[in-house]
C-alpha positions as protocol buffer text, in pm:
chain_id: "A"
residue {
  index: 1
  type: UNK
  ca { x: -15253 y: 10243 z: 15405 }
}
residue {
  index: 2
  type: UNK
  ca { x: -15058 y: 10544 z: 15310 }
}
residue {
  index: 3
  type: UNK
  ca { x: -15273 y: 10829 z: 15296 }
}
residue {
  index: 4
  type: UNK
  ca { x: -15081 y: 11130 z: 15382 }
}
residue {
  index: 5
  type: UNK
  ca { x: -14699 y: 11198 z: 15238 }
}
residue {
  index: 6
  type: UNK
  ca { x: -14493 y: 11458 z: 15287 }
}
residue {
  index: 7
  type: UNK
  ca { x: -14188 y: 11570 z: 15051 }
}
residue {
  index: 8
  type: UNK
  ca { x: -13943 y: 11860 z: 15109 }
}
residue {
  index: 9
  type: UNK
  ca { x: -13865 y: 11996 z: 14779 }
}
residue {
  index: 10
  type: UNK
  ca { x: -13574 y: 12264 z: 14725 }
}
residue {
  index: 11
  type: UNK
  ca { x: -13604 y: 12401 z: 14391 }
}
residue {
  index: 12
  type: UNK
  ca { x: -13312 y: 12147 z: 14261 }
}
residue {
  index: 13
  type: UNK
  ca { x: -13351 y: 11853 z: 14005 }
}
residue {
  index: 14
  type: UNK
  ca { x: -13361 y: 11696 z: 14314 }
}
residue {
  index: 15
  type: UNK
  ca { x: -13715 y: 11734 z: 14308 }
}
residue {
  index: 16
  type: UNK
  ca { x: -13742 y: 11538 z: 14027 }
}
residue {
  index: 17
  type: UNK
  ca { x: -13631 y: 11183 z: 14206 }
}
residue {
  index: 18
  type: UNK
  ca { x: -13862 y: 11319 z: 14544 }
}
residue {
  index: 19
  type: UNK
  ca { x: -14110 y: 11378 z: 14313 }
}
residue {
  index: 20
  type: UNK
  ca { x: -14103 y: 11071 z: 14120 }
}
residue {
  index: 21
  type: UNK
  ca { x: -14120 y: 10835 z: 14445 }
}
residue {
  index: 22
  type: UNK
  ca { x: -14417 y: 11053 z: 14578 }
}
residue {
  index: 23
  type: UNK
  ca { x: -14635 y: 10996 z: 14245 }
}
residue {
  index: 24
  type: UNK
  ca { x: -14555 y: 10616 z: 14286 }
}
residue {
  index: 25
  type: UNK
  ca { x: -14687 y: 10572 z: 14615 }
}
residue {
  index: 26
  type: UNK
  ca { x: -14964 y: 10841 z: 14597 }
}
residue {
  index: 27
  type: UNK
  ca { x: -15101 y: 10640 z: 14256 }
}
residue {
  index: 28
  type: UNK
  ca { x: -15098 y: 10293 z: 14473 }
}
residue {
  index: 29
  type: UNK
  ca { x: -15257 y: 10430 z: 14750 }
}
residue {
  index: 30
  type: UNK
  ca { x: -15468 y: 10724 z: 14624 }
}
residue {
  index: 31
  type: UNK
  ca { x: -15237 y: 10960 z: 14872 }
}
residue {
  index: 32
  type: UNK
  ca { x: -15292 y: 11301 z: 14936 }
}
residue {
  index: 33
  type: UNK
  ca { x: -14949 y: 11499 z: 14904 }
}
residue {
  index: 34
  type: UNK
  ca { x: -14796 y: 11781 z: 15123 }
}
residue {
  index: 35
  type: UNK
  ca { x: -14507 y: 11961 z: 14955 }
}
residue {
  index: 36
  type: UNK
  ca { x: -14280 y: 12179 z: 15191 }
}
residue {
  index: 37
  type: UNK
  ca { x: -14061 y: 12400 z: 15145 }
}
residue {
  index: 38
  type: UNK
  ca { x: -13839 y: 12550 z: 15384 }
}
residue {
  index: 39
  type: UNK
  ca { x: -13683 y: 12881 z: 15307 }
}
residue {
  index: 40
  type: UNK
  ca { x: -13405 y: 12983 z: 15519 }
}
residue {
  index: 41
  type: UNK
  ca { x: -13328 y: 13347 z: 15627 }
}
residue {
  index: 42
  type: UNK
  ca { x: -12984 y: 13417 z: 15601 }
}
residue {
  index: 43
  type: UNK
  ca { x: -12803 y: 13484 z: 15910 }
}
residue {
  index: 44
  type: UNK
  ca { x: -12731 y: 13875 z: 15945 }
}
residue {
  index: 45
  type: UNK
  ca { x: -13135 y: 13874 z: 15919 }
}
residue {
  index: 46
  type: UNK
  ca { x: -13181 y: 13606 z: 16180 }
}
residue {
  index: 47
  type: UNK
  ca { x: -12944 y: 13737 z: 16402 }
}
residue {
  index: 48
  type: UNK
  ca { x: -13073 y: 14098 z: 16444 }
}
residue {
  index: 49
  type: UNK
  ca { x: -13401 y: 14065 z: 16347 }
}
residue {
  index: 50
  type: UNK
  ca { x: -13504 y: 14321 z: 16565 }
}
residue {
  index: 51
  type: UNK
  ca { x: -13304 y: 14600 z: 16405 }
}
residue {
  index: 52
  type: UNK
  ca { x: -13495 y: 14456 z: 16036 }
}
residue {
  index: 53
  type: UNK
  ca { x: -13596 y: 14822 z: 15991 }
}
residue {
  index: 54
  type: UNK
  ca { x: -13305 y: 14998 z: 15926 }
}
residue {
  index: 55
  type: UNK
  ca { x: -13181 y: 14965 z: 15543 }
}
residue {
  index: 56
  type: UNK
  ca { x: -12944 y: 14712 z: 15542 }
}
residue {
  index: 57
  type: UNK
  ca { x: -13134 y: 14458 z: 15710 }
}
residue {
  index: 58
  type: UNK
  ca { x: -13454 y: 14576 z: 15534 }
}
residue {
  index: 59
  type: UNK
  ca { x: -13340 y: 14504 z: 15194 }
}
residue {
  index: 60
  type: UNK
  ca { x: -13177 y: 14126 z: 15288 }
}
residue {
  index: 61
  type: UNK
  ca { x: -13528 y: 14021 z: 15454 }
}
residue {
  index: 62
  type: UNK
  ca { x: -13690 y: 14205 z: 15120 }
}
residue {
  index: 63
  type: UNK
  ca { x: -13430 y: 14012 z: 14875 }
}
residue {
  index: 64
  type: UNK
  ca { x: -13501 y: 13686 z: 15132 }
}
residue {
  index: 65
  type: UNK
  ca { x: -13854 y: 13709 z: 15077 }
}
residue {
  index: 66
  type: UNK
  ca { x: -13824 y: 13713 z: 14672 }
}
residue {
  index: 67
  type: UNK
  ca { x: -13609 y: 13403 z: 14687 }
}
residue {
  index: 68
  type: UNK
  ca { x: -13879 y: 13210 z: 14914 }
}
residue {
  index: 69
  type: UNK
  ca { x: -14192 y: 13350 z: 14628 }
}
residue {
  index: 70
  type: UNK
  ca { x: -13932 y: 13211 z: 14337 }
}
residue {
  index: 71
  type: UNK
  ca { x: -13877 y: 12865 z: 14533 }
}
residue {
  index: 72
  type: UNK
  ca { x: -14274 y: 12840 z: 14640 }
}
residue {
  index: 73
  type: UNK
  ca { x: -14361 y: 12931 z: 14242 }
}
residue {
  index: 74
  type: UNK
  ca { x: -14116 y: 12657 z: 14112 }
}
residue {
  index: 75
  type: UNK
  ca { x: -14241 y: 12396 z: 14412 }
}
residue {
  index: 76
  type: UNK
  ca { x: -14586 y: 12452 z: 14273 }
}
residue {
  index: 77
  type: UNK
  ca { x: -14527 y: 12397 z: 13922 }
}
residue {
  index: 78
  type: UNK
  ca { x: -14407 y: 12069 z: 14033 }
}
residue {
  index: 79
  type: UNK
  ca { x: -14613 y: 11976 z: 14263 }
}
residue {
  index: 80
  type: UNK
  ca { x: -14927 y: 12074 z: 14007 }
}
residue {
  index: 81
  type: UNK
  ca { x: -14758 y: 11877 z: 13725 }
}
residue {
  index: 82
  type: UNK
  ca { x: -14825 y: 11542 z: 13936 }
}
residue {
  index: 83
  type: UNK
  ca { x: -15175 y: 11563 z: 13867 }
}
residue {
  index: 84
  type: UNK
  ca { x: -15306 y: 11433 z: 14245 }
}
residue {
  index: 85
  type: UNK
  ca { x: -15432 y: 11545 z: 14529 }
}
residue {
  index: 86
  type: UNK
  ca { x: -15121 y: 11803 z: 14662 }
}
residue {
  index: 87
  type: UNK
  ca { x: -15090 y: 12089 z: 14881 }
}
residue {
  index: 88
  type: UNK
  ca { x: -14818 y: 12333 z: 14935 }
}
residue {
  index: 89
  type: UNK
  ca { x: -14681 y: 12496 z: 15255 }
}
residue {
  index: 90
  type: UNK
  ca { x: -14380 y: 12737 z: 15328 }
}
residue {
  index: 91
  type: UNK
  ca { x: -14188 y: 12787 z: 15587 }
}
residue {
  index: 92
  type: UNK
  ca { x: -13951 y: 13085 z: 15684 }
}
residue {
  index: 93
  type: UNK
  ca { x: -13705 y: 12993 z: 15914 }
}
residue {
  index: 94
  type: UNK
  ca { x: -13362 y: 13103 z: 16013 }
}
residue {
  index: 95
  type: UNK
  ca { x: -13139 y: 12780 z: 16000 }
}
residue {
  index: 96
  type: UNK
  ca { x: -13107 y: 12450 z: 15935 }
}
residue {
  index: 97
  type: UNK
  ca { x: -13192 y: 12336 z: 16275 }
}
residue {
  index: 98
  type: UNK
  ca { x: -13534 y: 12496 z: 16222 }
}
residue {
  index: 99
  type: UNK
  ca { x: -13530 y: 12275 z: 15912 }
}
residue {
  index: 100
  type: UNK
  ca { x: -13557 y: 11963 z: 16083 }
}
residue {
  index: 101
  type: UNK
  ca { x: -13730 y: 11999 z: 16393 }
}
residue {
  index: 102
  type: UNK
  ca { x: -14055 y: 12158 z: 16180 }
}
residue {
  index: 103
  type: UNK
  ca { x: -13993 y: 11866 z: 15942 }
}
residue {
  index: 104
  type: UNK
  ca { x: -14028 y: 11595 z: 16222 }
}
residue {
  index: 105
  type: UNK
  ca { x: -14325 y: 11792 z: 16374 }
}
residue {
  index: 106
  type: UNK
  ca { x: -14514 y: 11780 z: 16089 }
}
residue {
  index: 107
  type: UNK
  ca { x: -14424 y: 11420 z: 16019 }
}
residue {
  index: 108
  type: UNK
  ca { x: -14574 y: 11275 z: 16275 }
}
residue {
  index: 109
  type: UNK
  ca { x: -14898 y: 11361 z: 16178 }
}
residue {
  index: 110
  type: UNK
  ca { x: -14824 y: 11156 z: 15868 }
}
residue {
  index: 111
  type: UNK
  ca { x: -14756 y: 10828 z: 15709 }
}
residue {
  index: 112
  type: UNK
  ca { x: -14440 y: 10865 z: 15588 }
}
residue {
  index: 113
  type: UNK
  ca { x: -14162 y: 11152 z: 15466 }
}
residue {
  index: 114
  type: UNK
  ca { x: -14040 y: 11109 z: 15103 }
}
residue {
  index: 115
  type: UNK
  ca { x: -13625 y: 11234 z: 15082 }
}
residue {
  index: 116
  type: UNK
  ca { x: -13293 y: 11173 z: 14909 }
}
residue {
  index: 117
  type: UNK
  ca { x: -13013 y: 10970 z: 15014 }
}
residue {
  index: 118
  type: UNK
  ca { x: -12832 y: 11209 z: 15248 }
}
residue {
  index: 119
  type: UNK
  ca { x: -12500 y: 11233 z: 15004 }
}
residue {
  index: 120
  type: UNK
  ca { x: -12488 y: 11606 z: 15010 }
}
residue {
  index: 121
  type: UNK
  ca { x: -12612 y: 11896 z: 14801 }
}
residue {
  index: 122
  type: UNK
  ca { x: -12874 y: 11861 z: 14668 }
}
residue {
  index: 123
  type: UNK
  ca { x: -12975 y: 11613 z: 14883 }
}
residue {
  index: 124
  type: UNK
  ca { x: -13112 y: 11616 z: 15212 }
}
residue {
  index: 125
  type: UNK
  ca { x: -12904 y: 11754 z: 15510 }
}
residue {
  index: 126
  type: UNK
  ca { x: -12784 y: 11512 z: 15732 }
}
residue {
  index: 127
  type: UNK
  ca { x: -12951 y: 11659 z: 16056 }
}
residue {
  index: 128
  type: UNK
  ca { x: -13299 y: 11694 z: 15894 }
}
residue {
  index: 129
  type: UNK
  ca { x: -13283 y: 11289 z: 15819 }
}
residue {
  index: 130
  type: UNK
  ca { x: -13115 y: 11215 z: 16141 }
}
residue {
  index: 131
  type: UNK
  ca { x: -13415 y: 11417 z: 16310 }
}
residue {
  index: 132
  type: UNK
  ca { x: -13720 y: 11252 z: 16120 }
}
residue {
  index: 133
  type: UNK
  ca { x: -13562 y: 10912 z: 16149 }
}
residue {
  index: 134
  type: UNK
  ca { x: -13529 y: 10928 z: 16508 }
}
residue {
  index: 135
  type: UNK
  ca { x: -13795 y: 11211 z: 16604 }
}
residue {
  index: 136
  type: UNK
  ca { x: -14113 y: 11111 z: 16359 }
}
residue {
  index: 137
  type: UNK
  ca { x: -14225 y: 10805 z: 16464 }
}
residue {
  index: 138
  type: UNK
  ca { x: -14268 y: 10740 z: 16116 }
}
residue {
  index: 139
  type: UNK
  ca { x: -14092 y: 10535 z: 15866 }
}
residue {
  index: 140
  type: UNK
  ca { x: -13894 y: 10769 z: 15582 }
}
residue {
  index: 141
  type: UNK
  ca { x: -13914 y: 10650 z: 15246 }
}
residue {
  index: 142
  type: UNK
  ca { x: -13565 y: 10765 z: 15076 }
}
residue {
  index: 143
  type: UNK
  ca { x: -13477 y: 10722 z: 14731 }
}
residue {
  index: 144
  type: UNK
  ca { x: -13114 y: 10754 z: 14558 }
}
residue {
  index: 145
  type: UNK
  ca { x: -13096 y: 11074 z: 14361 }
}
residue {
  index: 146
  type: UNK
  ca { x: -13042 y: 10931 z: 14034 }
}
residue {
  index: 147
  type: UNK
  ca { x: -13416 y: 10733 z: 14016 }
}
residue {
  index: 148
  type: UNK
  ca { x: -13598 y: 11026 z: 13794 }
}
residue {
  index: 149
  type: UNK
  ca { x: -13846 y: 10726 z: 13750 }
}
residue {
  index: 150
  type: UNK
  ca { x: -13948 y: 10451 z: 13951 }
}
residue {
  index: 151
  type: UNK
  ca { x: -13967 y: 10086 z: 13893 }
}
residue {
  index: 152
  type: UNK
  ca { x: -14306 y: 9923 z: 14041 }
}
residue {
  index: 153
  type: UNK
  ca { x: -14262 y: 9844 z: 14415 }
}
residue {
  index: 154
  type: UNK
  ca { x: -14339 y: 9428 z: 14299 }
}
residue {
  index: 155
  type: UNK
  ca { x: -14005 y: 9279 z: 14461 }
}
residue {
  index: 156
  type: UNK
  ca { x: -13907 y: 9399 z: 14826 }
}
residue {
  index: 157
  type: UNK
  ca { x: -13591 y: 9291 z: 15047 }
}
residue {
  index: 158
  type: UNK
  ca { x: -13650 y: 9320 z: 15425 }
}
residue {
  index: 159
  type: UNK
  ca { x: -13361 y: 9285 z: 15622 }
}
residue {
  index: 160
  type: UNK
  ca { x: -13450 y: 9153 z: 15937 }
}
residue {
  index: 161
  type: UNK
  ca { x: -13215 y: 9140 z: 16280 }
}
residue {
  index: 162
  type: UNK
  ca { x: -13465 y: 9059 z: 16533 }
}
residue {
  index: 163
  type: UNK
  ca { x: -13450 y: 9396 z: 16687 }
}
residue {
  index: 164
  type: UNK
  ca { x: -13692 y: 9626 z: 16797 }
}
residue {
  index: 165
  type: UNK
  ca { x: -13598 y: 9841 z: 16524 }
}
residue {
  index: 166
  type: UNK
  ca { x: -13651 y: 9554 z: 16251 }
}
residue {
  index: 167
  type: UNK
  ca { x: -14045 y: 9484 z: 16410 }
}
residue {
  index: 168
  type: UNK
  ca { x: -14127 y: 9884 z: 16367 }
}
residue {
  index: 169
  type: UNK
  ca { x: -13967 y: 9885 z: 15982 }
}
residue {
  index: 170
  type: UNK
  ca { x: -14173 y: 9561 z: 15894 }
}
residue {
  index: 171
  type: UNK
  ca { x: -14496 y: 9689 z: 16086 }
}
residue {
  index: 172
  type: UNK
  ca { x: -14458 y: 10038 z: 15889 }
}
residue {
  index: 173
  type: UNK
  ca { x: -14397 y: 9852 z: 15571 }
}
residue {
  index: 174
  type: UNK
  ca { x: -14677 y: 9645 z: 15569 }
}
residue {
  index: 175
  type: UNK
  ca { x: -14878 y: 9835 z: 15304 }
}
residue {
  index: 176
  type: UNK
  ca { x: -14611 y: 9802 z: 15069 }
}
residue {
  index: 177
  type: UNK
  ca { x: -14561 y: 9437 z: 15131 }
}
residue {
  index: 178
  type: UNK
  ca { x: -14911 y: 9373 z: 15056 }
}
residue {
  index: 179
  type: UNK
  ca { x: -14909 y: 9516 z: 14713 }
}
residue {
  index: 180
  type: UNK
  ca { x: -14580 y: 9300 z: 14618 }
}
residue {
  index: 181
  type: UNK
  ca { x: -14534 y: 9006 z: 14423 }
}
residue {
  index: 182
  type: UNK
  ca { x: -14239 y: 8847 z: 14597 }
}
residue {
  index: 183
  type: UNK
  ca { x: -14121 y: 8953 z: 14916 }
}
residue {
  index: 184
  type: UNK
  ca { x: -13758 y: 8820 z: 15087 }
}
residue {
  index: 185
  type: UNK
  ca { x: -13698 y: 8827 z: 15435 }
}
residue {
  index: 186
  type: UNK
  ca { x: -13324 y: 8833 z: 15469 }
}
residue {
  index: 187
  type: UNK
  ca { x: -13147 y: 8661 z: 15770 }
}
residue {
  index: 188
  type: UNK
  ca { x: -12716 y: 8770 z: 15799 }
}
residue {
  index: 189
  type: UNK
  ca { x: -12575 y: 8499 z: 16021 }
}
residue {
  index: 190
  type: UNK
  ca { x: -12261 y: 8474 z: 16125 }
}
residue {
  index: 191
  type: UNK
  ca { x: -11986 y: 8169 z: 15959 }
}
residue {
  index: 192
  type: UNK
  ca { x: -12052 y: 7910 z: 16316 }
}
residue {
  index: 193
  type: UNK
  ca { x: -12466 y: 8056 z: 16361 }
}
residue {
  index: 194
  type: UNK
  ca { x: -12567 y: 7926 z: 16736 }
}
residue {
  index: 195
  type: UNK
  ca { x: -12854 y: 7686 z: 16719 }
}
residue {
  index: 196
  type: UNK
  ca { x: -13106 y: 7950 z: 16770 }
}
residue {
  index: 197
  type: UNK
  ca { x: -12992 y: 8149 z: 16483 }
}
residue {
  index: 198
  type: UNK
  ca { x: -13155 y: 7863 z: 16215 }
}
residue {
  index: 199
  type: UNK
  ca { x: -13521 y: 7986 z: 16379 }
}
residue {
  index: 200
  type: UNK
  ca { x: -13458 y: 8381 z: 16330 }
}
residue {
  index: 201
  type: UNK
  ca { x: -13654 y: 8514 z: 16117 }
}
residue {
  index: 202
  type: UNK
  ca { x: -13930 y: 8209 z: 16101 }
}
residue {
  index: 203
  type: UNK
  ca { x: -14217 y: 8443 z: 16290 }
}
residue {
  index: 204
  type: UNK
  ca { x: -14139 y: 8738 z: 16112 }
}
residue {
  index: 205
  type: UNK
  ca { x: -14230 y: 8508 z: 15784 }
}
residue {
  index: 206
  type: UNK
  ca { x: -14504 y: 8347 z: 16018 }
}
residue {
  index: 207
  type: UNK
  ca { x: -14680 y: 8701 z: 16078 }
}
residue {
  index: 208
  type: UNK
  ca { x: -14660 y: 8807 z: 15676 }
}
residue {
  index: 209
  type: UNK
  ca { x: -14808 y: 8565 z: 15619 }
}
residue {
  index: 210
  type: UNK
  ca { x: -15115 y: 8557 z: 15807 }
}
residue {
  index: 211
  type: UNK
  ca { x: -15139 y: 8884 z: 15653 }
}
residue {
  index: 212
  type: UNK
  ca { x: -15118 y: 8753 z: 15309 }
}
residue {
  index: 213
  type: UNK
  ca { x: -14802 y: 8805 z: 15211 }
}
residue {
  index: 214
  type: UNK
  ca { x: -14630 y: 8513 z: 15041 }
}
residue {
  index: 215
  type: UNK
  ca { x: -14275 y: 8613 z: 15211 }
}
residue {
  index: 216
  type: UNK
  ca { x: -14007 y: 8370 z: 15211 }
}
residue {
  index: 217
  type: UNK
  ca { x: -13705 y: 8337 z: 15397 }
}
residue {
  index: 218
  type: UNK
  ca { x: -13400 y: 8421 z: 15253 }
}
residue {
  index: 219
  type: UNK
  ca { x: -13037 y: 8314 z: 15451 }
}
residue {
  index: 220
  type: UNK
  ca { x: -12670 y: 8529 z: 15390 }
}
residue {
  index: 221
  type: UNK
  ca { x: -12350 y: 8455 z: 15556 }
}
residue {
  index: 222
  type: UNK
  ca { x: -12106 y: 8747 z: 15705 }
}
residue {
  index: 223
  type: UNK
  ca { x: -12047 y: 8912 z: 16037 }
}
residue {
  index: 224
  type: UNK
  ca { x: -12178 y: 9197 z: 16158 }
}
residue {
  index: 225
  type: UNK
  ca { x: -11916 y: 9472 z: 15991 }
}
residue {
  index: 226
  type: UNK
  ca { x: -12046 y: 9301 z: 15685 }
}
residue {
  index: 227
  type: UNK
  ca { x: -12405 y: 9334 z: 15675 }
}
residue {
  index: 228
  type: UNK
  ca { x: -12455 y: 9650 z: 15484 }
}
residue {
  index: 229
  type: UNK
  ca { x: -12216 y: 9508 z: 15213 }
}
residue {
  index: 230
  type: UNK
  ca { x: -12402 y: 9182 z: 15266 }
}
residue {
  index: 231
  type: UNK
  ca { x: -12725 y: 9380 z: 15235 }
}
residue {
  index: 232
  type: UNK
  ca { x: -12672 y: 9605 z: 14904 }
}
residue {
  index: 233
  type: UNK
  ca { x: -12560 y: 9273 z: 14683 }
}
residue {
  index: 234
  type: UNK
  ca { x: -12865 y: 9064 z: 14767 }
}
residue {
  index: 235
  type: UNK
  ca { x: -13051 y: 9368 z: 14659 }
}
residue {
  index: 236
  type: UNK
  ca { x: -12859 y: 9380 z: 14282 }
}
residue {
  index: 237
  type: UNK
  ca { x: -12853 y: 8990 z: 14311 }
}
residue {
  index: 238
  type: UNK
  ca { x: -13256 y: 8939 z: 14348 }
}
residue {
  index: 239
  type: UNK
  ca { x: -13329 y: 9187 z: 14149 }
}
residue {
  index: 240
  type: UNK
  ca { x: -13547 y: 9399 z: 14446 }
}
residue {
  index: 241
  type: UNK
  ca { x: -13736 y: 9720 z: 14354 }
}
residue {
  index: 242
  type: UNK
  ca { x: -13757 y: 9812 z: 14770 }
}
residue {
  index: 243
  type: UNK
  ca { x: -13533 y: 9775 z: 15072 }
}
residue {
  index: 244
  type: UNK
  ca { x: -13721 y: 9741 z: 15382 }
}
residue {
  index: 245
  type: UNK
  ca { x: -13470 y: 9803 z: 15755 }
}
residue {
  index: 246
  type: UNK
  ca { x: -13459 y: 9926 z: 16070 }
}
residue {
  index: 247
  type: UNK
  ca { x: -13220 y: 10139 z: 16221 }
}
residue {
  index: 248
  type: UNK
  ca { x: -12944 y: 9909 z: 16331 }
}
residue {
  index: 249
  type: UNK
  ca { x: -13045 y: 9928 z: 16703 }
}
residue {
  index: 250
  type: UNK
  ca { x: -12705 y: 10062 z: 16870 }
}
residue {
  index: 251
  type: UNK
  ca { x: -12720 y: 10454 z: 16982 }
}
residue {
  index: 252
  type: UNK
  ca { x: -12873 y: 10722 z: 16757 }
}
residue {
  index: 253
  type: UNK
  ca { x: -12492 y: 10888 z: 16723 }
}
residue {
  index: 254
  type: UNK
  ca { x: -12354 y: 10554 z: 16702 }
}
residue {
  index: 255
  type: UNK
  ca { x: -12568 y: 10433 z: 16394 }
}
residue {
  index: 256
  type: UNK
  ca { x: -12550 y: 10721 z: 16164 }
}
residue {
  index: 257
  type: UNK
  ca { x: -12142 y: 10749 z: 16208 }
}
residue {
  index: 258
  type: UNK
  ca { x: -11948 y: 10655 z: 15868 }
}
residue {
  index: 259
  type: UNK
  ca { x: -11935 y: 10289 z: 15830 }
}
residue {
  index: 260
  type: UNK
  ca { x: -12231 y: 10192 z: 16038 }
}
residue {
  index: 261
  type: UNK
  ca { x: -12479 y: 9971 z: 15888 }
}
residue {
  index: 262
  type: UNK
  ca { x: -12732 y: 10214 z: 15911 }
}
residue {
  index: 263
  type: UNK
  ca { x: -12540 y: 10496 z: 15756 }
}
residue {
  index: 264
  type: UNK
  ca { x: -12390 y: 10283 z: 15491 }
}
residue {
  index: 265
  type: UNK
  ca { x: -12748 y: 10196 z: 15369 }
}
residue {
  index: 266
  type: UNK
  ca { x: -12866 y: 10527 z: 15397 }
}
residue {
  index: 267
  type: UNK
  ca { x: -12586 y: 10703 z: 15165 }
}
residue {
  index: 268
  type: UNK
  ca { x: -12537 y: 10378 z: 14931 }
}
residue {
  index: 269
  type: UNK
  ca { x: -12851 y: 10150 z: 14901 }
}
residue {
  index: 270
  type: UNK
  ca { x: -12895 y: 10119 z: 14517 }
}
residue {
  index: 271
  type: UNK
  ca { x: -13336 y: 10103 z: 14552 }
}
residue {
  index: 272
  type: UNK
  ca { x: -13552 y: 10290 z: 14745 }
}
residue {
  index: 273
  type: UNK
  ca { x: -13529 y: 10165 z: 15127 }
}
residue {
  index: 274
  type: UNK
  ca { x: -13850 y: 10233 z: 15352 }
}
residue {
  index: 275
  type: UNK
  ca { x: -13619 y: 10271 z: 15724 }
}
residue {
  index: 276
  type: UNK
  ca { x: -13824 y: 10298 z: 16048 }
}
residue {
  index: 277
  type: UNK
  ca { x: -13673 y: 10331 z: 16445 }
}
């Protein structure tokens, strides 16, 4: 079950499509909610913090302060407007870096970590979903910034390699996949598959099933530069609410370079994609 989520918010319509994804879930799963919000010091503070006293440096942590109460007053009103179970925390900290390693510390203590696609302001960073994607544990739940509302979770994609990577993403995903009507399991296989390749797949469907889920395996040709492509159309083609993946096994820096399968799904799948490691 998903019981605990957390959601940065940033003050930014952003928050609208975090928020949106976050009431979705939390209504399925009667959720309790952790907002966070991180506001970061600016530099000349954070850098000679010990000299804060003297004016200068008094009246940037003073005017640094104010903009964290204005962010943690419009977080709230948010947050409060969901109607659920929710709590609120702050953090000061001085950088970005700061960002993400308190993110992925306080993740792991939860089920999953709501975010944007990581295309850029005002989206998430790319270090703080690089560090909870590979530092959690968890499995992050990230929706495209343009889904202010959410379709019902009812048809769900999981692309499935074999991997280590794939077993953790279906394993995290299994309270979703319970609560769906139809779920795919997608094979990619190359043009000339060896004869093993025709039984991939057929215990992943094998385990879903036994617990209840009515998945069905679904075949796609293309080679392995391909598979994000591959990946996205079957989405648009069958019509899925939910994309379901592990990280594409390969190094951490490997898979979130431009062009890997990983980062291609990240920045361009067109439905919400629950991705474990």
């Amino acid at each position: 079950m998903i019981k605990d989520i957390l959601v940065r918010l940033d003050g930014t319509p952003g928050d609208f499509a975090r928020l949106a994804a976050v009431s979705q879930i939390a209504a399925a799963f009667e959720s309790h909610i952790t907002g966070l919000i991180f506001n970061v010091l600016p530099a000349a503070i954070t850098d000679g913090i010990q000299d804060a006293g003297s004016g200068g440096s008094a009246k940037l942590l003073n005017d640094a302060r104010k903009a964290g109460d204005a962010l943690e007053a419009t977080a709230l009103q948010r947050l409060e407007r969901l109607q659920q179970p929710t709590f609120l925390r702050r953090f000061d900290v001085a950088g970005e870096r700061d960002v993400a390693d308190t993110a992925s510390l306080l993740a792991r203590a939860a089920d999953t970590f709501v975010a944007l696609r990581p295309n850029g302001q005002p989206n998430e960073p790319q270090g703080l979903i690089e560090e909870l994607l590979y530092g959690a544990g968890r499995h992050l739940f990230v929706v495209p910034e343009d889904k202010k509302t959410m379709a019902p979770l009812d048809h769900v994609l999981v692309a499935w390699n074999g991997s280590r990577e794939s077993a953790r993403a279906l394993s995290e995903a299994l309270p979703y996949l319970q609560r769906a009507r139809k779920v795919w399991l997608l094979v990619v296989e190359n043009e000339r598959p060896a004869e093993t390749d025709a039984l991939r797949g057929n215990d992943a469907v094998q385990h879903l099933r036994h617990h209840g889920i009515n998945a069905v395996k679904y075949r796609a040709v293309g080679e392995d530069d391909e598979i994000a492509d591959i990946v996205i159309e079957e989405c648009r083609r069958l019509g899925a609410d939910l994309l379901v993946m592990g990280s594409y096994g390969h190094s951490r820096l490997h898979e979130l370079l431009p062009g890997s399968t990983t980062s291609r799904l990240l920045h361009h799948s067109p439905v919400p994609l629950v991705i474990a490691h």
